[in-house]
XYZ file of C-alpha atoms in Angstrom:
730
model
C -53.956 -1.139 85.047
C -53.006 -4.311 82.757
C -50.245 -2.113 81.196
C -48.914 -1.032 84.704
C -48.515 -4.597 85.724
C -46.748 -5.452 82.425
C -44.554 -2.372 82.793
C -43.533 -3.549 86.404
C -42.827 -6.913 85.107
C -40.235 -5.388 82.536
C -38.791 -3.262 85.282
C -38.082 -6.364 87.489
C -36.878 -8.550 84.563
C -39.343 -11.242 85.385
C -39.442 -14.326 82.787
C -43.190 -14.934 83.309
C -46.210 -15.701 80.898
C -47.621 -12.327 80.318
C -50.522 -13.974 78.105
C -51.681 -15.757 81.117
C -51.382 -12.855 83.357
C -53.647 -10.827 80.767
C -55.967 -13.510 80.800
C -56.183 -13.416 84.670
C -56.780 -9.772 84.626
C -59.428 -9.698 82.114
C -61.343 -12.456 84.125
C -60.929 -10.155 87.415
C -62.052 -7.353 85.708
C -65.025 -8.897 84.437
C -65.767 -10.743 87.753
C -65.417 -7.651 89.950
C -67.118 -5.114 87.401
C -70.174 -4.353 89.501
C -68.154 -4.172 92.831
C -66.417 -1.066 94.338
C -64.002 -0.562 97.206
C -64.999 1.469 100.311
C -63.041 4.277 98.753
C -65.523 4.311 95.862
C -63.030 3.075 93.487
C -63.407 0.211 91.239
C -62.758 -3.088 93.066
C -60.390 -4.225 90.273
C -57.711 -1.797 91.663
C -57.097 -3.805 94.821
C -56.132 -7.355 92.860
C -53.922 -5.172 90.379
C -51.939 -3.712 93.117
C -51.537 -7.086 94.876
C -50.230 -8.413 91.793
C -47.770 -5.557 91.202
C -46.494 -6.284 94.865
C -45.898 -9.898 93.673
C -44.156 -8.855 90.821
C -41.731 -6.641 92.918
C -41.176 -9.748 95.003
C -39.980 -11.741 91.881
C -42.713 -14.240 92.098
C -43.571 -16.548 89.501
C -46.682 -16.655 86.893
C -49.017 -18.818 89.023
C -48.574 -16.723 92.082
C -49.217 -13.369 90.061
C -52.275 -14.949 88.333
C -53.430 -16.053 91.910
C -52.947 -12.410 93.154
C -55.136 -11.010 90.643
C -57.767 -13.676 91.193
C -57.346 -14.003 94.983
C -60.922 -12.587 95.521
C -62.791 -14.358 92.877
C -63.910 -17.494 94.512
C -64.709 -15.742 97.709
C -66.617 -12.923 96.296
C -68.001 -13.685 92.787
C -69.743 -16.487 91.079
C -66.754 -18.068 89.729
C -65.572 -21.679 91.471
C -62.498 -23.501 92.087
C -63.450 -25.835 89.252
C -63.732 -22.792 87.033
C -60.224 -21.644 87.922
C -58.803 -25.173 87.075
C -60.556 -25.329 83.844
C -59.483 -21.685 82.895
C -55.985 -21.831 84.249
C -54.607 -24.832 86.175
C -54.926 -26.781 89.461
C -51.787 -25.111 90.941
C -53.315 -21.591 90.483
C -56.656 -22.671 91.674
C -55.179 -24.249 95.000
C -53.196 -20.991 95.596
C -56.614 -18.771 95.267
C -58.646 -21.439 97.365
C -55.738 -21.062 100.025
C -55.901 -17.640 100.253
C -59.859 -17.786 100.207
C -60.163 -20.099 103.210
C -57.905 -17.887 105.375
C -60.817 -15.259 105.179
C -63.904 -17.386 105.631
C -63.396 -18.438 109.116
C -66.017 -17.838 111.867
C -65.519 -18.655 115.638
C -67.089 -18.020 118.977
C -64.546 -15.537 120.480
C -62.052 -12.929 119.342
C -59.123 -15.267 120.549
C -60.408 -18.517 119.313
C -61.025 -16.762 115.795
C -57.504 -15.390 115.857
C -55.910 -18.619 116.830
C -57.672 -20.636 114.367
C -56.924 -18.117 111.602
C -53.190 -18.523 112.533
C -53.373 -22.280 112.737
C -55.165 -22.291 109.073
C -52.294 -20.076 107.934
C -49.335 -22.137 109.181
C -51.132 -25.263 107.525
C -51.348 -23.308 104.321
C -47.951 -22.179 104.494
C -46.759 -25.868 104.889
C -48.456 -26.899 101.765
C -47.510 -24.086 99.747
C -45.500 -21.049 101.004
C -46.775 -18.752 98.126
C -50.331 -18.845 99.867
C -48.971 -16.684 102.663
C -46.889 -14.441 100.349
C -50.237 -13.761 98.492
C -51.931 -12.936 101.861
C -49.126 -10.602 102.799
C -49.300 -8.596 99.676
C -53.272 -8.433 100.097
C -52.825 -7.254 103.653
C -50.109 -4.624 102.627
C -52.527 -3.030 99.987
C -55.213 -3.159 102.547
C -53.203 -1.074 105.092
C -52.142 1.411 102.464
C -55.923 2.110 101.904
C -56.688 1.653 105.593
C -57.917 5.504 105.626
C -61.134 4.549 103.996
C -62.125 2.349 107.007
C -63.627 3.663 110.394
C -61.450 4.433 113.301
C -62.393 1.235 114.986
C -61.757 -1.010 112.171
C -58.237 0.803 111.477
C -57.123 -0.030 114.984
C -58.589 -3.727 114.710
C -56.552 -4.310 111.529
C -53.336 -2.573 112.513
C -53.201 -4.561 115.867
C -53.967 -7.901 113.959
C -51.170 -6.852 111.628
C -48.678 -6.101 114.400
C -49.715 -9.625 116.139
C -49.562 -11.777 113.022
C -48.701 -10.598 109.562
C -45.491 -8.297 110.340
C -43.960 -11.168 112.506
C -44.644 -13.754 109.584
C -43.130 -11.535 107.115
C -40.055 -11.157 109.389
C -40.033 -15.044 109.679
C -39.921 -15.346 105.895
C -37.133 -12.551 105.618
C -39.519 -10.419 103.593
C -38.354 -7.169 105.104
C -39.415 -4.921 102.483
C -43.050 -5.850 103.325
C -42.576 -6.264 107.202
C -41.043 -2.677 107.643
C -44.076 -1.290 105.887
C -46.736 -3.276 107.428
C -45.105 -1.989 111.031
C -44.838 1.546 109.882
C -48.423 1.612 108.723
C -49.717 -0.270 111.644
C -47.837 2.112 114.094
C -49.263 5.181 112.281
C -53.047 3.806 113.103
C -52.446 2.501 116.555
C -50.474 5.406 117.930
C -51.198 8.324 115.533
C -50.025 10.887 117.855
C -46.479 9.492 118.645
C -46.215 8.468 114.896
C -46.783 12.023 113.505
C -44.695 13.449 116.421
C -41.962 11.349 115.551
C -42.136 12.166 111.720
C -41.965 15.824 112.319
C -38.959 15.456 114.784
C -36.968 13.553 112.058
C -38.054 15.833 109.396
C -36.656 18.786 111.460
C -32.932 17.396 111.458
C -33.058 15.636 108.081
C -30.650 17.992 106.122
C -28.230 18.136 109.121
C -28.345 14.257 109.198
C -28.211 13.690 105.608
C -24.952 15.856 105.249
C -23.291 13.902 108.127
C -24.183 10.524 106.329
C -23.082 11.975 103.052
C -19.450 12.845 104.493
C -19.258 9.251 105.847
C -20.301 7.656 102.839
C -17.581 9.576 100.910
C -15.052 8.754 103.484
C -15.678 5.075 103.154
C -15.802 5.161 99.422
C -12.273 6.552 99.065
C -10.876 4.047 101.566
C -12.366 1.074 99.954
C -11.187 2.225 96.406
C -7.701 2.344 97.736
C -7.918 -1.177 98.771
C -9.410 -2.313 95.458
C -12.824 -3.183 96.787
C -15.760 -2.084 94.700
C -18.928 -1.383 96.508
C -22.315 0.209 96.307
C -22.723 2.562 99.621
C -25.999 4.202 100.576
C -27.500 5.420 103.787
C -30.596 3.687 104.696
C -33.109 5.856 107.002
C -34.285 3.528 109.830
C -38.104 2.878 109.784
C -40.277 5.004 111.982
C -41.531 2.006 114.179
C -37.840 0.742 114.655
C -36.858 3.972 115.986
C -39.953 4.431 118.251
C -39.394 0.854 119.679
C -35.714 1.664 120.311
C -36.751 4.985 122.263
C -39.389 2.956 124.328
C -37.190 0.132 125.026
C -34.215 2.218 125.908
C -36.181 5.149 127.565
C -34.496 7.684 125.347
C -35.713 10.963 123.310
C -34.831 11.371 119.704
C -31.904 13.349 120.578
C -30.213 10.465 122.203
C -30.904 7.997 119.197
C -27.821 8.555 117.060
C -28.254 5.644 114.695
C -31.175 6.843 112.762
C -29.690 5.923 109.665
C -27.761 2.739 108.815
C -25.078 2.562 106.185
C -25.160 -0.158 103.776
C -22.206 -1.645 101.852
C -22.789 -3.958 98.938
C -19.987 -6.012 97.615
C -19.312 -8.854 95.222
C -18.109 -11.535 97.434
C -17.999 -13.021 100.939
C -14.210 -12.321 101.090
C -14.907 -8.643 100.138
C -17.392 -8.499 103.188
C -14.718 -9.229 105.688
C -12.185 -7.102 103.989
C -14.571 -4.073 103.878
C -15.172 -4.946 107.658
C -11.653 -4.609 108.373
C -11.246 -1.328 106.577
C -14.242 0.008 108.378
C -12.843 -0.862 111.911
C -9.695 0.855 110.656
C -11.227 4.120 109.932
C -13.819 4.099 112.898
C -13.632 2.879 116.476
C -16.074 -0.144 116.675
C -18.240 -0.495 119.922
C -17.381 -3.660 121.679
C -20.317 -6.268 121.743
C -22.001 -4.345 118.941
C -20.597 -6.747 116.165
C -22.657 -9.466 114.581
C -21.954 -11.877 112.113
C -24.987 -13.126 110.233
C -22.995 -14.426 107.435
C -21.265 -17.189 109.278
C -24.387 -17.900 111.289
C -27.549 -16.744 109.127
C -30.800 -16.018 110.742
C -33.515 -18.680 110.253
C -35.333 -16.359 107.949
C -31.963 -16.788 105.681
C -30.875 -13.202 106.396
C -26.993 -12.653 106.088
C -25.000 -9.600 106.650
C -22.152 -8.247 108.759
C -23.443 -5.787 111.414
C -21.127 -3.424 113.396
C -21.741 -0.368 115.211
C -18.947 2.311 115.350
C -18.127 5.861 116.629
C -17.913 8.407 113.913
C -17.047 12.069 113.519
C -18.409 14.269 116.672
C -18.622 11.132 118.713
C -21.736 9.904 116.951
C -22.669 6.284 116.774
C -23.860 4.794 113.634
C -24.393 1.325 112.215
C -22.750 -0.118 109.054
C -24.242 -3.372 107.185
C -21.972 -5.058 104.705
C -23.257 -8.021 102.462
C -23.025 -9.380 99.168
C -25.660 -8.276 96.305
C -27.249 -11.663 96.579
C -27.425 -11.363 100.336
C -29.202 -8.047 99.971
C -31.774 -9.678 97.690
C -32.447 -12.323 100.241
C -32.735 -9.510 102.879
C -35.188 -7.654 100.976
C -37.339 -10.509 99.468
C -36.450 -13.403 101.817
C -38.230 -16.697 100.815
C -39.495 -14.970 97.866
C -36.064 -14.534 96.474
C -35.311 -18.183 97.042
C -38.562 -19.413 95.244
C -36.406 -19.912 92.098
C -34.332 -22.604 93.843
C -37.242 -24.720 94.535
C -38.317 -24.480 90.779
C -34.852 -25.270 89.762
C -35.051 -28.463 92.035
C -31.378 -29.148 92.786
C -29.512 -26.009 92.220
C -29.321 -25.187 95.746
C -29.672 -28.850 97.348
C -26.123 -29.548 96.195
C -24.886 -27.019 98.795
C -26.740 -28.897 101.607
C -28.985 -25.758 101.997
C -32.142 -26.815 100.293
C -35.521 -24.796 100.119
C -37.149 -26.975 102.680
C -34.555 -26.581 105.302
C -35.235 -22.824 105.272
C -38.491 -23.574 106.863
C -37.694 -25.861 109.623
C -39.301 -23.266 112.003
C -42.532 -23.709 110.352
C -42.496 -27.425 110.857
C -41.517 -27.069 114.368
C -44.350 -24.785 114.965
C -46.890 -26.856 113.288
C -46.034 -29.735 115.418
C -46.392 -27.489 118.574
C -49.687 -26.229 117.532
C -51.073 -29.892 117.167
C -50.571 -30.307 120.821
C -51.936 -27.040 122.013
C -55.774 -26.925 122.222
C -56.361 -23.704 124.364
C -56.638 -20.647 121.892
C -55.065 -18.117 124.319
C -52.089 -20.344 125.109
C -51.803 -20.975 121.430
C -51.514 -17.133 120.614
C -49.353 -16.379 123.500
C -46.914 -19.052 122.234
C -47.180 -17.851 118.648
C -46.244 -14.241 119.528
C -43.599 -15.392 121.698
C -42.177 -17.474 119.036
C -42.501 -14.813 116.596
C -41.233 -11.622 118.377
C -38.605 -13.035 120.434
C -34.988 -12.329 119.681
C -32.704 -15.296 119.104
C -29.426 -16.613 119.825
C -27.107 -19.242 117.928
C -25.359 -21.941 119.782
C -23.383 -25.066 118.676
C -23.549 -28.751 119.349
C -20.184 -30.629 120.170
C -20.245 -31.386 116.409
C -20.570 -27.895 115.238
C -24.214 -27.866 114.131
C -25.664 -24.415 114.537
C -28.770 -24.453 116.706
C -31.083 -21.338 117.016
C -33.069 -20.752 120.433
C -34.997 -17.934 121.732
C -32.945 -15.278 123.705
C -32.445 -16.281 127.375
C -32.800 -20.013 126.320
C -31.357 -22.594 128.707
C -29.721 -26.226 128.247
C -33.294 -27.571 128.632
C -34.522 -25.803 125.584
C -31.438 -27.003 123.748
C -32.048 -30.461 124.921
C -35.578 -30.579 123.540
C -34.668 -28.870 120.411
C -32.277 -31.662 119.534
C -34.826 -34.584 120.408
C -37.656 -35.168 122.851
C -35.811 -38.186 124.313
C -32.862 -36.023 124.935
C -34.764 -33.602 127.007
C -36.699 -36.189 128.963
C -33.207 -37.979 129.763
C -31.425 -34.782 130.296
C -29.555 -34.703 133.795
C -27.015 -31.828 133.406
C -25.049 -29.908 130.669
C -21.545 -28.681 129.713
C -21.046 -25.246 128.223
C -17.672 -24.688 126.483
C -16.648 -27.722 128.462
C -17.711 -26.427 131.980
C -20.516 -27.794 134.022
C -23.405 -25.456 134.308
C -26.828 -25.381 135.833
C -29.866 -26.340 133.699
C -31.190 -22.641 134.233
C -27.991 -21.150 132.665
C -28.788 -18.605 130.067
C -26.992 -19.509 127.058
C -25.284 -16.952 124.994
C -24.632 -16.921 121.066
C -21.390 -18.807 119.959
C -21.433 -21.254 123.003
C -20.857 -25.036 122.347
C -23.494 -26.940 124.338
C -23.360 -30.489 125.467
C -26.260 -32.392 127.273
C -25.457 -35.089 129.943
C -28.365 -37.916 129.644
C -28.893 -40.740 131.782
C -30.868 -44.050 131.034
C -32.430 -44.159 134.357
C -33.525 -40.445 134.520
C -37.091 -40.053 135.912
C -37.949 -37.793 133.338
C -38.275 -33.787 133.480
C -38.817 -31.660 136.599
C -41.785 -29.436 137.068
C -39.473 -26.645 137.894
C -38.016 -26.684 134.394
C -41.360 -24.671 133.248
C -39.972 -21.738 135.226
C -36.943 -21.264 132.965
C -37.593 -23.297 129.663
C -38.216 -20.394 127.074
C -39.211 -22.205 123.954
C -42.726 -23.448 123.179
C -41.181 -26.862 121.888
C -39.620 -27.273 125.607
C -42.582 -26.282 127.605
C -45.046 -28.411 125.475
C -42.954 -31.559 125.678
C -42.408 -31.158 129.528
C -46.274 -30.750 129.985
C -46.815 -33.602 127.704
C -44.528 -35.911 129.823
C -46.339 -34.902 133.162
C -49.781 -35.382 131.472
C -49.073 -38.869 130.344
C -47.167 -39.959 133.372
C -49.826 -38.748 135.689
C -52.744 -40.141 133.725
C -53.459 -43.021 136.294
C -53.239 -40.552 139.218
C -55.606 -38.281 137.447
C -57.916 -41.176 136.597
C -58.516 -41.920 140.379
C -58.777 -38.179 141.304
C -61.235 -37.339 138.715
C -63.318 -40.451 139.654
C -63.338 -39.316 143.298
C -64.294 -35.756 142.182
C -67.211 -36.748 140.090
C -68.514 -38.986 142.775
C -68.273 -35.971 145.305
C -69.944 -33.560 142.935
C -72.648 -36.065 142.147
C -73.780 -36.326 145.890
C -73.456 -32.376 146.112
C -76.100 -32.269 143.178
C -78.145 -34.859 144.739
C -77.734 -37.543 142.048
C -76.207 -41.006 141.979
C -73.208 -41.232 139.570
C -73.601 -44.868 138.830
C -77.177 -43.848 137.352
C -75.761 -41.120 135.365
C -73.168 -43.345 133.843
C -75.788 -45.905 132.583
C -77.890 -43.105 130.889
C -77.942 -42.365 127.313
C -77.302 -38.758 128.395
C -73.803 -39.637 129.741
C -73.042 -41.166 126.216
C -74.352 -38.132 124.426
C -71.996 -35.747 126.512
C -69.079 -38.051 126.026
C -69.386 -37.575 122.339
C -69.848 -33.951 122.564
C -66.593 -33.709 124.478
C -64.891 -36.105 122.120
C -64.213 -38.549 124.881
C -63.981 -42.219 123.742
C -63.809 -44.137 127.201
C -64.944 -43.293 130.930
C -61.321 -43.301 131.721
C -60.841 -40.279 129.360
C -63.452 -38.390 131.399
C -61.789 -39.383 134.626
C -58.398 -38.162 133.500
C -59.746 -34.894 132.108
C -61.664 -34.088 135.393
C -58.535 -35.088 137.573
C -56.100 -32.949 135.455
C -58.544 -30.036 135.657
C -59.164 -29.687 132.030
C -62.891 -30.225 132.705
C -64.816 -29.155 135.784
C -66.859 -31.997 137.426
C -69.725 -29.476 138.375
C -69.880 -28.526 134.606
C -69.969 -32.236 133.414
C -72.723 -33.394 136.099
C -74.772 -30.311 135.217
C -74.428 -31.121 131.529
C -75.611 -34.692 131.763
C -78.605 -33.721 133.943
C -79.784 -31.135 131.307
C -79.563 -34.034 128.704
C -81.620 -36.102 130.941
C -84.173 -33.388 131.164
C -84.217 -33.139 127.237
C -84.776 -36.823 126.825
C -87.845 -36.351 129.309
C -89.270 -33.881 126.776
C -89.781 -31.252 129.562
C -91.144 -28.229 127.497
C -90.369 -24.667 128.379
C -93.679 -23.884 130.245
C -93.328 -26.861 132.154
C -89.850 -25.954 133.523
C -90.999 -22.414 134.296
C -93.930 -23.713 136.228
C -91.620 -26.146 138.099
C -89.224 -23.444 138.896
C -92.140 -21.323 140.315
C -93.403 -24.213 142.367
C -89.956 -24.902 143.892
C -89.544 -21.259 144.771
C -92.959 -21.203 146.608
C -91.706 -24.182 148.911
C -89.135 -21.853 150.519
C -90.375 -18.294 151.710
C -86.850 -17.082 152.167
C -86.285 -17.609 148.313
C -89.482 -16.337 147.301
C -88.591 -12.902 148.524
C -85.717 -12.280 146.233
C -86.804 -8.992 144.635
C -84.837 -7.356 147.565
C -82.218 -9.907 148.331
C -80.975 -12.245 145.444
C -83.301 -11.134 142.603
C -81.664 -8.162 141.787
C -85.034 -6.591 140.698
C -85.153 -8.928 137.612
C -88.511 -9.969 136.364
C -89.059 -13.430 134.444
C -91.891 -12.919 132.144
C -93.209 -10.403 134.409
C -92.919 -12.669 137.623
C -90.443 -11.064 140.132
C -90.448 -13.681 142.860
C -88.133 -16.386 141.420
C -84.761 -17.400 142.387
C -82.446 -15.436 140.208
C -78.885 -16.065 139.520
C -76.373 -13.735 137.648
C -74.299 -15.800 135.483
C -70.400 -15.446 136.243
C -69.543 -16.467 132.652
C -70.599 -12.799 131.320
C -71.284 -10.743 134.506
C -74.386 -8.858 133.373
C -74.673 -5.211 134.675
C -78.007 -3.093 134.768
C -78.159 -1.442 131.365
C -77.046 -4.630 129.605
C -79.498 -6.599 127.159
C -80.067 -9.633 129.115
C -81.918 -13.232 128.631
C -82.614 -15.943 131.013
C -82.029 -19.658 130.878
C -84.016 -21.893 133.160
C -81.715 -24.375 134.985
C -82.712 -27.726 136.889
C -83.226 -27.002 140.400
C -81.236 -23.889 140.637
C -83.716 -21.060 139.177
C -83.211 -19.010 136.384
C -79.743 -18.120 135.215
C -79.339 -14.310 133.764
C -76.822 -13.988 130.929
C -75.938 -10.955 128.601
C -77.444 -11.548 125.002
C -73.847 -11.519 123.657
C -72.451 -14.260 126.092
C -70.802 -16.730 124.113
C -72.122 -19.661 126.233
C -75.792 -18.997 124.776
C -74.438 -18.827 121.464
C -72.980 -22.330 121.515
C -76.324 -23.983 122.819
C -78.009 -26.581 120.833
C -81.476 -26.270 119.228
C -83.038 -28.195 122.227
C -81.236 -26.105 124.994
C -82.716 -22.948 123.244
C -86.235 -24.171 124.489
C -85.007 -23.039 128.058
C -84.345 -19.556 127.010
C -87.061 -16.866 128.627
C -87.705 -13.291 128.441
C -86.175 -11.533 131.588
C -85.826 -7.646 132.250
C -84.172 -5.261 134.655
C -86.582 -4.152 137.648
C -86.261 -0.960 139.519
C -84.122 -2.370 142.418
C -81.524 0.264 143.264
C -78.362 0.507 145.401
C -77.238 -2.961 144.443
C -73.789 -3.507 143.240
C -72.657 -5.988 140.473
C -69.418 -7.475 139.571
C -68.184 -6.761 135.900
C -64.944 -7.820 134.472
C -62.990 -5.965 131.934
C -59.669 -6.636 130.057
C -56.878 -4.092 129.298
C -54.156 -4.471 126.760
C -51.340 -2.216 126.487
C -47.701 -1.548 125.984
C -45.967 -2.269 129.179
C -44.528 0.725 130.749
C -43.731 2.222 134.245
C -46.680 3.884 135.800
C -49.518 2.345 133.682
C -51.225 0.253 136.603
C -50.926 3.265 138.936
C -52.748 5.434 136.189
C -55.394 2.721 135.797
C -55.936 2.485 139.760
C -56.240 6.237 139.942
C -58.987 6.262 137.311
C -60.940 3.732 139.346
C -60.287 5.519 142.779
C -61.630 8.811 140.966
C -64.711 7.055 139.801
C -65.438 6.058 143.419
C -65.588 2.460 142.252
C -64.601 -0.787 144.319
C -61.922 -2.931 142.685
C -62.514 -6.462 143.739
C -59.761 -8.245 141.861
C -56.785 -7.627 139.475
C -54.729 -10.045 137.639
C -51.794 -8.649 135.592
C -49.130 -10.175 133.301
C -46.593 -9.142 130.889
C -45.500 -10.921 127.598
C -42.115 -11.150 126.064
C -43.218 -8.895 123.140
C -43.779 -6.001 125.815
C -47.390 -6.108 125.842
C -49.137 -5.954 129.320
C -52.505 -7.835 129.852
C -54.657 -6.894 132.814
C -58.002 -8.483 133.992
C -59.877 -6.355 136.496
C -63.041 -6.926 138.187
C -65.043 -4.084 139.557
C -68.135 -3.636 141.681
C -70.337 -1.299 139.802
C -74.093 -0.544 139.619
C -74.776 0.417 135.637
C -73.382 -0.389 132.415
C -73.060 3.447 131.751
C -70.519 3.751 134.684
C -68.547 0.826 133.184
C -68.429 2.222 129.628
C -67.311 5.664 130.845
C -64.551 3.937 133.011
C -63.317 1.816 129.792
C -63.196 5.119 127.693
C -60.990 6.932 130.313
C -58.685 3.860 130.466
C -58.603 3.501 126.688
C -57.362 7.154 126.431
C -54.361 6.351 128.392
C -51.119 6.280 126.555
C -50.072 3.156 125.210
C -53.226 1.091 125.892
C -54.370 -0.960 122.783
C -57.581 -2.178 123.685
C -60.060 -2.303 126.461
C -63.076 -4.807 126.471
C -65.405 -6.633 128.561
C -64.659 -10.491 129.247
C -67.344 -12.568 128.419
C -66.385 -16.196 129.653
């Protein structure tokens, strides 16, 4: 295995320290000697394959060494200090950076994913090589995904689609991006994947002959003009073809450009000369020419793209670039790592290594201002997946923005102050409205006013970038603080009266100070502002304070149970809850208590349940996997009591499920049909579609057993394009 790494190094002509790499291999082999992969193979195979991927990317010695050792700190007895002593601090930092990405534990699926991404962005900002090692690690794991369970395969494939493939794209490492997408596609949609593979294989010989004739034609014409070029036909990747079929609603026979022809030439001058020859031979399709040489993509990609009409009236794409551009197109930021090591070799051109990562700095700044995990992940995917446009400032500076961006996005990209003082815009010298959709190549000028009152709330309806939306929300949050303080104070006083307590007394209590600390508030004004802005519910805050006061009074579990029983007996209507409110649930065998099904997790008969004794509101029943229970303190756990489903029949319960699927016509109708066929009552439905063509539906259903719910979820999960169906927990 070591020989295979050394052979790969020689094939790629890398100037690296083979002795150090050999030392790393020997340590990894020793550290993992007792461990096996799920395939039954020795574990050392995985780090060796990761190291070989890093060699193919042309990475430096420390990165390849860290690739061999990336699981050593996490899975063996070796420590960070051991790696520093045996190798160096730089290698140890890389290994630790990769290790931390895999050691995060969070309450919910959304929170875990969001924090993983935040951690990755931070690691990337410190040393971009950490994420390159992580991408190599994920690629080899996907190559061996067949040894995992079907459920794990889908989970890893979806995570790769959502996070790792977009990151590889942003870093310009297309050689990894395409393979990650194709492997994920294979496990998420196996039927569509293998159907597409078979269809393409059927016409492969015919297609190869067609491309061969075009390549020969191009070669002859380029030679006549004295242009030396390497020409080849590159088959489009399966997921790329599938996405085009879905987006354009076409079958495979209607997709002609299954192969892109690539011309590699020596200089930029030859690129444009070759383009002229191509357009002389074949008729170009208007609007399908893109010049990424003059305006490179943020991930450093440079090339000329043109789609032309060839023999038999079939369209095909031609990409023209230099050999150096091709290396960057395949390996992205990895290909430019040598420039950072060289120090100033590229800085003299005004295109320094750090400038290539401006998008990362923008995203880091934005993520600091976004605390909601769902909002963060939605914004991350939007930033990663959205197509881009390129516009100019009046001084000729190129600004990249999301597709369909408006002058508002442009203004906030220039500077926060420019956005806040924006009162109008000119495009190519003509006045436009602020919701005008910018197009590539346009010159944009923002009109400012020193007396501007700030952004308009309506701007949120057409601002496309996370940066603009976050800055607009920040402005309103700050400007409305005083108003929110007054509103929050009023809401808390009203809620206190509703819960039969005096807010002034609560405020003076030690419990209030404890709750403020838990919520990270420094002053009472911060509490008022949060409640007034809707960031914190007044009812939740008052209840939490009352619970803290209970804890201070050392009320034991048995005392609370007794007090609840006594309270119930005072009101005969509430005693007889077995048939009306109790849902047939018994608490420690007692069936005459006030029972409340918790709305945070909506338990249904058949679910494993547990009770929580509240102050004055009876027993709140939760599912055992409810996230609210998991976040309880040790003192709060004393309020937990055993509860069981009784024999009450005919009663209906509300359950909420979430469906994530590829957006397509008729999907909602099919889901409604399944619910109707099952004779279930739909109580609410909330559906939205993200810009990455993924639809999310939250569905509330009236149901009388968990078995019926599981059956319903199974049927929905079997629908075409459905990625995931799960119970909502909070």
